[in-house]
mmCIF file of C-alpha atoms (C1' of nucleotides) in Angstrom:
data_model
loop_
_atom_site.group_PDB
_atom_site.id
_atom_site.type_symbol
_atom_site.label_atom_id
_atom_site.label_comp_id
_atom_site.label_asym_id
_atom_site.label_seq_id
_atom_site.Cartn_x
_atom_site.Cartn_y
_atom_site.Cartn_z
ATOM 1 C CA MET A 1 -216.634 -33.470 -51.020
ATOM 2 C CA GLU A 2 -213.653 -33.533 -48.733
ATOM 3 C CA GLU A 3 -210.676 -33.073 -50.946
ATOM 4 C CA LEU A 4 -207.253 -34.564 -50.530
ATOM 5 C CA ASP A 5 -204.496 -31.993 -50.164
ATOM 6 C CA ALA A 6 -202.970 -31.914 -53.648
ATOM 7 C CA LEU A 7 -199.648 -30.804 -52.235
ATOM 8 C CA LEU A 8 -199.388 -33.931 -50.117
ATOM 9 C CA HIS A 9 -201.199 -36.347 -52.401
ATOM 10 C CA GLN A 10 -198.395 -36.772 -54.886
ATOM 11 C CA PRO A 11 -196.140 -39.842 -54.907
ATOM 12 C CA LEU A 12 -192.856 -38.192 -54.131
ATOM 13 C CA ARG A 13 -194.144 -35.611 -51.681
ATOM 14 C CA THR A 14 -196.200 -38.080 -49.685
ATOM 15 C CA GLN A 15 -193.098 -40.155 -49.133
ATOM 16 C CA LEU A 16 -190.916 -37.152 -48.505
ATOM 17 C CA VAL A 17 -193.232 -35.789 -45.839
ATOM 18 C CA ALA A 18 -193.692 -39.230 -44.291
ATOM 19 C CA TYR A 19 -189.939 -39.589 -43.953
ATOM 20 C CA LEU A 20 -189.625 -36.152 -42.428
ATOM 21 C CA ALA A 21 -192.392 -36.896 -39.965
ATOM 22 C CA ALA A 22 -190.667 -40.115 -38.958
ATOM 23 C CA ALA A 23 -187.083 -38.846 -38.871
ATOM 24 C CA GLY A 24 -187.565 -35.303 -37.609
ATOM 25 C CA GLU A 25 -184.785 -33.729 -39.642
ATOM 26 C CA LEU A 26 -183.122 -34.809 -42.859
ATOM 27 C CA THR A 27 -180.592 -33.294 -45.241
ATOM 28 C CA PHE A 28 -181.033 -32.826 -48.941
ATOM 29 C CA SER A 29 -178.795 -35.813 -49.542
ATOM 30 C CA ASP A 30 -180.618 -38.015 -47.067
ATOM 31 C CA LEU A 31 -183.829 -37.352 -48.932
ATOM 32 C CA LYS A 32 -182.197 -37.835 -52.286
ATOM 33 C CA ARG A 33 -180.894 -41.236 -51.283
ATOM 34 C CA GLN A 34 -184.148 -42.337 -49.686
ATOM 35 C CA LEU A 35 -186.356 -41.215 -52.540
ATOM 36 C CA GLU A 36 -183.967 -42.084 -55.349
ATOM 37 C CA VAL A 37 -184.690 -38.955 -57.337
ATOM 38 C CA SER A 38 -182.681 -36.491 -59.357
ATOM 39 C CA ASP A 39 -181.414 -33.308 -57.735
ATOM 40 C CA GLY A 40 -183.642 -31.094 -59.827
ATOM 41 C CA ASN A 41 -186.742 -33.029 -59.037
ATOM 42 C CA LEU A 42 -186.126 -33.070 -55.305
ATOM 43 C CA ASP A 43 -185.357 -29.363 -55.318
ATOM 44 C CA ALA A 44 -188.608 -28.589 -57.109
ATOM 45 C CA HIS A 45 -190.707 -30.558 -54.645
ATOM 46 C CA LEU A 46 -188.955 -29.068 -51.647
ATOM 47 C CA LYS A 47 -189.558 -25.596 -53.026
ATOM 48 C CA LYS A 48 -193.278 -26.269 -53.150
ATOM 49 C CA LEU A 49 -193.352 -27.536 -49.611
ATOM 50 C CA LEU A 50 -191.303 -24.543 -48.482
ATOM 51 C CA ALA A 51 -193.595 -22.134 -50.291
ATOM 52 C CA ALA A 52 -196.584 -23.645 -48.503
ATOM 53 C CA ASP A 53 -194.749 -23.478 -45.168
ATOM 54 C CA TYR A 54 -195.100 -27.251 -44.776
ATOM 55 C CA VAL A 55 -191.371 -27.650 -44.270
ATOM 56 C CA ALA A 56 -188.571 -25.344 -43.152
ATOM 57 C CA VAL A 57 -184.831 -25.278 -43.849
ATOM 58 C CA ARG A 58 -181.880 -24.689 -41.614
ATOM 59 C CA LYS A 59 -178.704 -24.016 -43.578
ATOM 60 C CA GLU A 60 -175.294 -24.734 -42.202
ATOM 61 C CA SER A 61 -172.053 -23.670 -43.820
ATOM 62 C CA GLY A 62 -168.542 -22.732 -42.849
ATOM 63 C CA LYS A 63 -167.467 -25.954 -41.211
ATOM 64 C CA GLY A 64 -167.575 -28.813 -43.685
ATOM 65 C CA ARG A 65 -169.697 -28.730 -46.786
ATOM 66 C CA PRO A 66 -172.740 -26.523 -46.778
ATOM 67 C CA GLN A 67 -175.791 -28.486 -45.848
ATOM 68 C CA SER A 68 -179.500 -27.879 -45.617
ATOM 69 C CA PHE A 69 -181.559 -29.560 -42.950
ATOM 70 C CA PHE A 70 -185.253 -29.924 -43.622
ATOM 71 C CA VAL A 71 -188.001 -30.256 -41.023
ATOM 72 C CA LEU A 72 -191.761 -30.370 -40.971
ATOM 73 C CA THR A 73 -193.330 -27.185 -39.669
ATOM 74 C CA PRO A 74 -196.354 -27.233 -37.340
ATOM 75 C CA THR A 75 -198.385 -26.247 -40.392
ATOM 76 C CA GLY A 76 -197.025 -29.176 -42.336
ATOM 77 C CA LEU A 77 -197.650 -31.583 -39.519
ATOM 78 C CA ALA A 78 -201.232 -30.399 -39.163
ATOM 79 C CA ALA A 79 -201.777 -30.765 -42.893
ATOM 80 C CA LEU A 80 -200.372 -34.266 -42.797
ATOM 81 C CA GLN A 81 -202.660 -35.207 -39.924
ATOM 82 C CA THR A 82 -205.719 -33.959 -41.786
ATOM 83 C CA TYR A 83 -204.567 -35.677 -44.923
ATOM 84 C CA VAL A 84 -204.116 -39.037 -43.211
ATOM 85 C CA GLN A 85 -207.499 -38.767 -41.542
ATOM 86 C CA ARG A 86 -209.215 -38.178 -44.861
ATOM 87 C CA LEU A 87 -207.367 -41.036 -46.469
ATOM 88 C CA GLN A 88 -208.441 -43.332 -43.666
ATOM 89 C CA LYS A 89 -212.020 -42.228 -44.011
ATOM 90 C CA LEU A 90 -212.006 -42.512 -47.781
ATOM 91 C CA LEU A 91 -210.429 -45.930 -47.871
ATOM 92 C CA SER A 92 -212.117 -47.059 -44.661
ATOM 93 C CA LEU A 93 -208.802 -48.148 -43.293
ATOM 94 C CA GLU A 94 -209.928 -47.852 -39.721
ATOM 95 C CA LYS A 95 -212.859 -50.239 -39.870
ATOM 96 C CA PRO A 96 -213.103 -53.142 -42.298
ATOM 97 C CA ALA A 97 -216.858 -53.283 -41.875
ATOM 98 C CA ASP A 98 -219.506 -54.257 -44.385
ATOM 99 C CA ASP A 99 -219.913 -50.857 -45.928
ATOM 100 C CA GLY A 100 -216.422 -49.595 -46.631
ATOM 101 C CA VAL A 101 -213.871 -50.042 -49.349
ATOM 102 C CA ALA A 102 -211.934 -52.370 -47.097
ATOM 103 C CA ALA A 103 -214.815 -54.812 -47.262
ATOM 104 C CA SER A 104 -214.772 -54.705 -51.037
ATOM 105 C CA LEU A 105 -211.037 -55.212 -51.013
ATOM 106 C CA GLN A 106 -211.397 -58.297 -48.872
ATOM 107 C CA ALA A 107 -214.171 -59.583 -51.065
ATOM 108 C CA GLY A 108 -211.865 -59.092 -54.012
ATOM 109 C CA LEU A 109 -209.118 -61.071 -52.360
ATOM 110 C CA ALA A 110 -211.511 -63.951 -51.749
ATOM 111 C CA HIS A 111 -211.706 -64.832 -55.436
ATOM 112 C CA MET B 1 -188.023 -47.718 -52.616
ATOM 113 C CA GLU B 2 -191.564 -48.999 -52.952
ATOM 114 C CA GLU B 3 -193.321 -46.530 -55.134
ATOM 115 C CA LEU B 4 -196.902 -45.454 -54.982
ATOM 116 C CA ASP B 5 -198.903 -46.154 -58.139
ATOM 117 C CA ALA B 6 -198.980 -42.763 -59.840
ATOM 118 C CA LEU B 7 -202.214 -43.625 -61.562
ATOM 119 C CA LEU B 8 -203.970 -44.139 -58.243
ATOM 120 C CA HIS B 9 -202.085 -41.592 -56.189
ATOM 121 C CA GLN B 10 -203.796 -38.545 -57.614
ATOM 122 C CA PRO B 11 -206.548 -36.698 -55.714
ATOM 123 C CA LEU B 12 -209.390 -37.242 -58.127
ATOM 124 C CA ARG B 13 -208.540 -40.777 -59.161
ATOM 125 C CA THR B 14 -207.993 -42.022 -55.630
ATOM 126 C CA GLN B 15 -211.475 -40.867 -54.751
ATOM 127 C CA LEU B 16 -212.952 -42.131 -57.974
ATOM 128 C CA VAL B 17 -211.535 -45.601 -57.509
ATOM 129 C CA ALA B 18 -212.488 -45.653 -53.839
ATOM 130 C CA TYR B 19 -216.089 -44.856 -54.756
ATOM 131 C CA LEU B 20 -216.111 -47.545 -57.410
ATOM 132 C CA ALA B 21 -214.697 -50.084 -54.991
ATOM 133 C CA ALA B 22 -217.386 -49.215 -52.479
ATOM 134 C CA ALA B 23 -220.337 -48.926 -54.859
ATOM 135 C CA GLY B 24 -219.520 -51.606 -57.388
ATOM 136 C CA GLU B 25 -220.924 -49.779 -60.381
ATOM 137 C CA LEU B 26 -221.486 -46.095 -61.064
ATOM 138 C CA THR B 27 -222.532 -43.994 -64.053
ATOM 139 C CA PHE B 28 -220.665 -41.046 -65.471
ATOM 140 C CA SER B 29 -223.169 -38.741 -63.813
ATOM 141 C CA ASP B 30 -222.954 -40.469 -60.456
ATOM 142 C CA LEU B 31 -219.225 -39.906 -60.472
ATOM 143 C CA LYS B 32 -219.572 -36.349 -61.672
ATOM 144 C CA ARG B 33 -221.911 -35.513 -58.838
ATOM 145 C CA GLN B 34 -219.835 -37.270 -56.201
ATOM 146 C CA LEU B 35 -216.527 -35.783 -57.283
ATOM 147 C CA GLU B 36 -217.848 -32.361 -58.252
ATOM 148 C CA VAL B 37 -215.715 -32.087 -61.361
ATOM 149 C CA SER B 38 -216.191 -30.791 -64.863
ATOM 150 C CA ASP B 39 -217.219 -33.204 -67.605
ATOM 151 C CA GLY B 40 -213.963 -32.880 -69.453
ATOM 152 C CA ASN B 41 -211.890 -33.532 -66.398
ATOM 153 C CA LEU B 42 -213.816 -36.629 -65.398
ATOM 154 C CA ASP B 43 -213.650 -37.957 -68.930
ATOM 155 C CA ALA B 44 -209.878 -37.532 -69.026
ATOM 156 C CA HIS B 45 -209.351 -39.390 -65.773
ATOM 157 C CA LEU B 46 -211.681 -42.209 -66.774
ATOM 158 C CA LYS B 47 -209.805 -42.582 -70.023
ATOM 159 C CA LYS B 48 -206.573 -43.123 -68.152
ATOM 160 C CA LEU B 49 -208.100 -45.720 -65.906
ATOM 161 C CA LEU B 50 -209.655 -47.442 -68.910
ATOM 162 C CA ALA B 51 -206.352 -47.421 -70.785
ATOM 163 C CA ALA B 52 -204.669 -49.099 -67.813
ATOM 164 C CA ASP B 53 -207.489 -51.625 -67.575
ATOM 165 C CA TYR B 54 -208.206 -50.510 -64.023
ATOM 166 C CA VAL B 55 -211.846 -49.871 -64.852
ATOM 167 C CA ALA B 56 -214.238 -51.100 -67.519
ATOM 168 C CA VAL B 57 -217.338 -49.587 -69.134
ATOM 169 C CA ARG B 58 -220.650 -51.078 -69.986
ATOM 170 C CA LYS B 59 -222.621 -48.844 -72.335
ATOM 171 C CA GLU B 60 -226.373 -48.929 -72.511
ATOM 172 C CA SER B 61 -228.437 -47.166 -75.131
ATOM 173 C CA GLY B 62 -231.719 -47.564 -76.936
ATOM 174 C CA LYS B 63 -234.054 -47.461 -73.948
ATOM 175 C CA GLY B 64 -233.752 -44.103 -72.248
ATOM 176 C CA ARG B 65 -230.717 -41.912 -72.545
ATOM 177 C CA PRO B 66 -227.399 -43.548 -73.330
ATOM 178 C CA GLN B 67 -225.500 -44.281 -70.180
ATOM 179 C CA SER B 68 -222.095 -45.645 -69.298
ATOM 180 C CA PHE B 69 -221.619 -47.813 -66.251
ATOM 181 C CA PHE B 70 -218.137 -47.960 -64.825
ATOM 182 C CA VAL B 71 -216.695 -50.815 -62.752
ATOM 183 C CA LEU B 72 -213.348 -51.746 -61.271
ATOM 184 C CA THR B 73 -211.666 -54.592 -63.107
ATOM 185 C CA PRO B 74 -209.798 -57.364 -61.242
ATOM 186 C CA THR B 75 -206.617 -55.589 -62.342
ATOM 187 C CA GLY B 76 -207.831 -52.331 -60.873
ATOM 188 C CA LEU B 77 -208.865 -53.985 -57.642
ATOM 189 C CA ALA B 78 -205.487 -55.667 -57.283
ATOM 190 C CA ALA B 79 -203.727 -52.366 -57.931
ATOM 191 C CA LEU B 80 -205.869 -50.671 -55.317
ATOM 192 C CA GLN B 81 -205.067 -53.368 -52.782
ATOM 193 C CA THR B 82 -201.344 -53.012 -53.350
ATOM 194 C CA TYR B 83 -201.649 -49.244 -53.233
ATOM 195 C CA VAL B 84 -203.488 -49.275 -49.911
ATOM 196 C CA GLN B 85 -200.988 -51.690 -48.410
ATOM 197 C CA ARG B 86 -198.090 -49.428 -49.343
ATOM 198 C CA LEU B 87 -199.855 -46.393 -47.997
ATOM 199 C CA GLN B 88 -200.471 -48.166 -44.723
ATOM 200 C CA LYS B 89 -196.864 -49.185 -44.494
ATOM 201 C CA LEU B 90 -195.572 -45.749 -45.420
ATOM 202 C CA LEU B 91 -197.797 -43.892 -43.020
ATOM 203 C CA SER B 92 -197.745 -46.660 -40.430
ATOM 204 C CA LEU B 93 -201.507 -46.604 -40.277
ATOM 205 C CA GLU B 94 -201.734 -50.140 -39.025
ATOM 206 C CA LYS B 95 -199.612 -49.775 -35.904
ATOM 207 C CA PRO B 96 -199.241 -46.477 -34.033
ATOM 208 C CA ALA B 97 -196.023 -47.709 -32.396
ATOM 209 C CA ASP B 98 -192.997 -45.692 -31.354
ATOM 210 C CA ASP B 99 -191.197 -45.860 -34.636
ATOM 211 C CA GLY B 100 -193.751 -44.893 -37.255
ATOM 212 C CA VAL B 101 -195.173 -41.726 -38.614
ATOM 213 C CA ALA B 102 -198.288 -42.302 -36.562
ATOM 214 C CA ALA B 103 -196.239 -41.839 -33.426
ATOM 215 C CA SER B 104 -194.919 -38.519 -34.680
ATOM 216 C CA LEU B 105 -198.413 -37.469 -35.592
ATOM 217 C CA GLN B 106 -199.611 -38.186 -32.089
ATOM 218 C CA ALA B 107 -196.645 -36.377 -30.642
ATOM 219 C CA GLY B 108 -197.551 -33.425 -32.813
ATOM 220 C CA LEU B 109 -201.100 -33.447 -31.532
ATOM 221 C CA ALA B 110 -199.879 -33.376 -27.963
ATOM 222 C CA HIS B 111 -198.590 -29.796 -28.239
ATOM 223 C "C1'" DT C 1 -153.030 -26.936 -58.218
ATOM 224 C "C1'" DT C 2 -155.599 -29.937 -60.458
ATOM 225 C "C1'" DT C 3 -159.144 -33.314 -59.864
ATOM 226 C "C1'" DA C 4 -163.030 -35.132 -57.728
ATOM 227 C "C1'" DT C 5 -167.130 -35.097 -55.217
ATOM 228 C "C1'" DA C 6 -170.887 -33.475 -52.633
ATOM 229 C "C1'" DA C 7 -174.566 -30.078 -52.351
ATOM 230 C "C1'" DC C 8 -177.391 -27.726 -54.282
ATOM 231 C "C1'" DT C 9 -179.951 -24.554 -58.219
ATOM 232 C "C1'" DC C 10 -181.644 -23.355 -62.730
ATOM 233 C "C1'" DT C 11 -183.571 -24.279 -67.469
ATOM 234 C "C1'" DG C 12 -186.450 -26.214 -70.646
ATOM 235 C "C1'" DC C 13 -189.201 -29.839 -72.420
ATOM 236 C "C1'" DG C 14 -192.768 -33.474 -72.318
ATOM 237 C "C1'" DT C 15 -196.858 -34.798 -69.689
ATOM 238 C "C1'" DT C 16 -200.846 -34.025 -66.940
ATOM 239 C "C1'" DT C 17 -204.802 -31.646 -65.495
ATOM 240 C "C1'" DC C 18 -208.407 -28.914 -66.244
ATOM 241 C "C1'" DA C 19 -212.540 -25.942 -67.938
ATOM 242 C "C1'" DG C 20 -215.404 -24.892 -71.367
ATOM 243 C "C1'" DA C 21 -217.013 -25.515 -75.992
ATOM 244 C "C1'" DG C 22 -218.926 -28.919 -79.010
ATOM 245 C "C1'" DT C 23 -221.830 -33.131 -80.429
ATOM 246 C "C1'" DG C 24 -225.426 -36.323 -80.134
ATOM 247 C "C1'" DT C 25 -229.524 -38.363 -77.958
ATOM 248 C "C1'" DC C 26 -233.736 -38.431 -75.865
ATOM 249 C "C1'" DA C 27 -238.076 -36.284 -73.503
ATOM 250 C "C1'" DA C 28 -241.561 -32.715 -73.028
ATOM 251 C "C1'" DC C 29 -244.175 -29.158 -74.563
ATOM 252 C "C1'" DC C 30 -246.822 -26.622 -77.961
ATOM 253 C "C1'" DG D 1 -244.026 -33.045 -85.580
ATOM 254 C "C1'" DG D 2 -241.047 -29.450 -84.780
ATOM 255 C "C1'" DT D 3 -238.796 -26.919 -81.160
ATOM 256 C "C1'" DT D 4 -236.863 -26.404 -76.676
ATOM 257 C "C1'" DG D 5 -234.416 -28.120 -72.984
ATOM 258 C "C1'" DA D 6 -231.701 -31.230 -70.464
ATOM 259 C "C1'" DC D 7 -228.708 -34.850 -69.933
ATOM 260 C "C1'" DA D 8 -224.634 -37.661 -71.327
ATOM 261 C "C1'" DC D 9 -220.806 -37.558 -72.879
ATOM 262 C "C1'" DT D 10 -216.317 -36.039 -76.017
ATOM 263 C "C1'" DC D 11 -212.888 -32.940 -77.862
ATOM 264 C "C1'" DT D 12 -209.621 -28.923 -77.739
ATOM 265 C "C1'" DG D 13 -206.337 -25.918 -76.142
ATOM 266 C "C1'" DA D 14 -204.113 -23.574 -72.397
ATOM 267 C "C1'" DA D 15 -202.017 -23.555 -67.864
ATOM 268 C "C1'" DA D 16 -199.634 -25.999 -64.368
ATOM 269 C "C1'" DC D 17 -196.771 -29.897 -63.083
ATOM 270 C "C1'" DG D 18 -192.926 -33.201 -62.959
ATOM 271 C "C1'" DC D 19 -188.713 -34.379 -64.358
ATOM 272 C "C1'" DA D 20 -183.695 -34.901 -66.025
ATOM 273 C "C1'" DG D 21 -179.622 -32.988 -66.892
ATOM 274 C "C1'" DA D 22 -176.644 -29.001 -67.230
ATOM 275 C "C1'" DG D 23 -174.701 -25.412 -64.469
ATOM 276 C "C1'" DT D 24 -172.717 -23.387 -59.988
ATOM 277 C "C1'" DT D 25 -170.396 -23.161 -55.735
ATOM 278 C "C1'" DA D 26 -167.795 -25.148 -52.074
ATOM 279 C "C1'" DT D 27 -164.853 -28.429 -49.959
ATOM 280 C "C1'" DA D 28 -161.800 -32.337 -49.840
ATOM 281 C "C1'" DA D 29 -158.278 -35.446 -51.899
ATOM 282 C "C1'" DA D 30 -154.171 -36.386 -54.888
#
DNA sequence: TTTATAACTCTGCGTTTCAGAGTGTCAACC
DNA sequence: GGTTGACACTCTGAAACGCAGAGTTATAAA
């Protein structure tokens, strides 16, 4: 069984990583606003992604308020690519043929 | 923010529901074999899906060993459809254009 | 200098996830 | 026809997770 990366397959983290992949670099506050989560919660999820080397931080201080900029690492990007591929395969998103879930979904809509 | 259904966005349950959508009806043992999980774990996840009315059971006993057949309910199917749509939107699976995650993923692959 | 606000970080509690032990049912063998 | 074994679940408790809010530091405004 091809498993889905548990680190990525979690509501908040999937969105977080998707935003990072799309935006390139975001601050703690950017993410907080986008995801609409509490500080503590966001911090906890970022820590996990940092620990796994899926994202990296660049901290700026001195001029203006201290800020942390978060980016996807090559490791994180690779993990996301694998994750998306497995999702596509599992949910048959790439081909709505007769044998996939997509077909069943369409059949369901037909009711 | 459009949230991802926490009930569906969990490694085991996403796969479980995807299999049900594809197969139509599966027994406890079918699922156990497919997902490679312990009995207790599978039972717990099925209970959640039952409680949410995402799946339904049909129990057979008398002839042969007692068996439970699990199916997606209309509610579960609808939830899965919504879930897949949001995933597609979030990960831009439907259009690998310049502005989505898919574009970043391709850029990442180009290294 | 006090007040306010942004940017984090830490703590602790409720929930979730999980494996393994337990229960019940049937089939096969002796 | 009793015993053994295997399948089909179900229950229990512990570990990990997810979360909100309190706490901390740093800057800006009044």
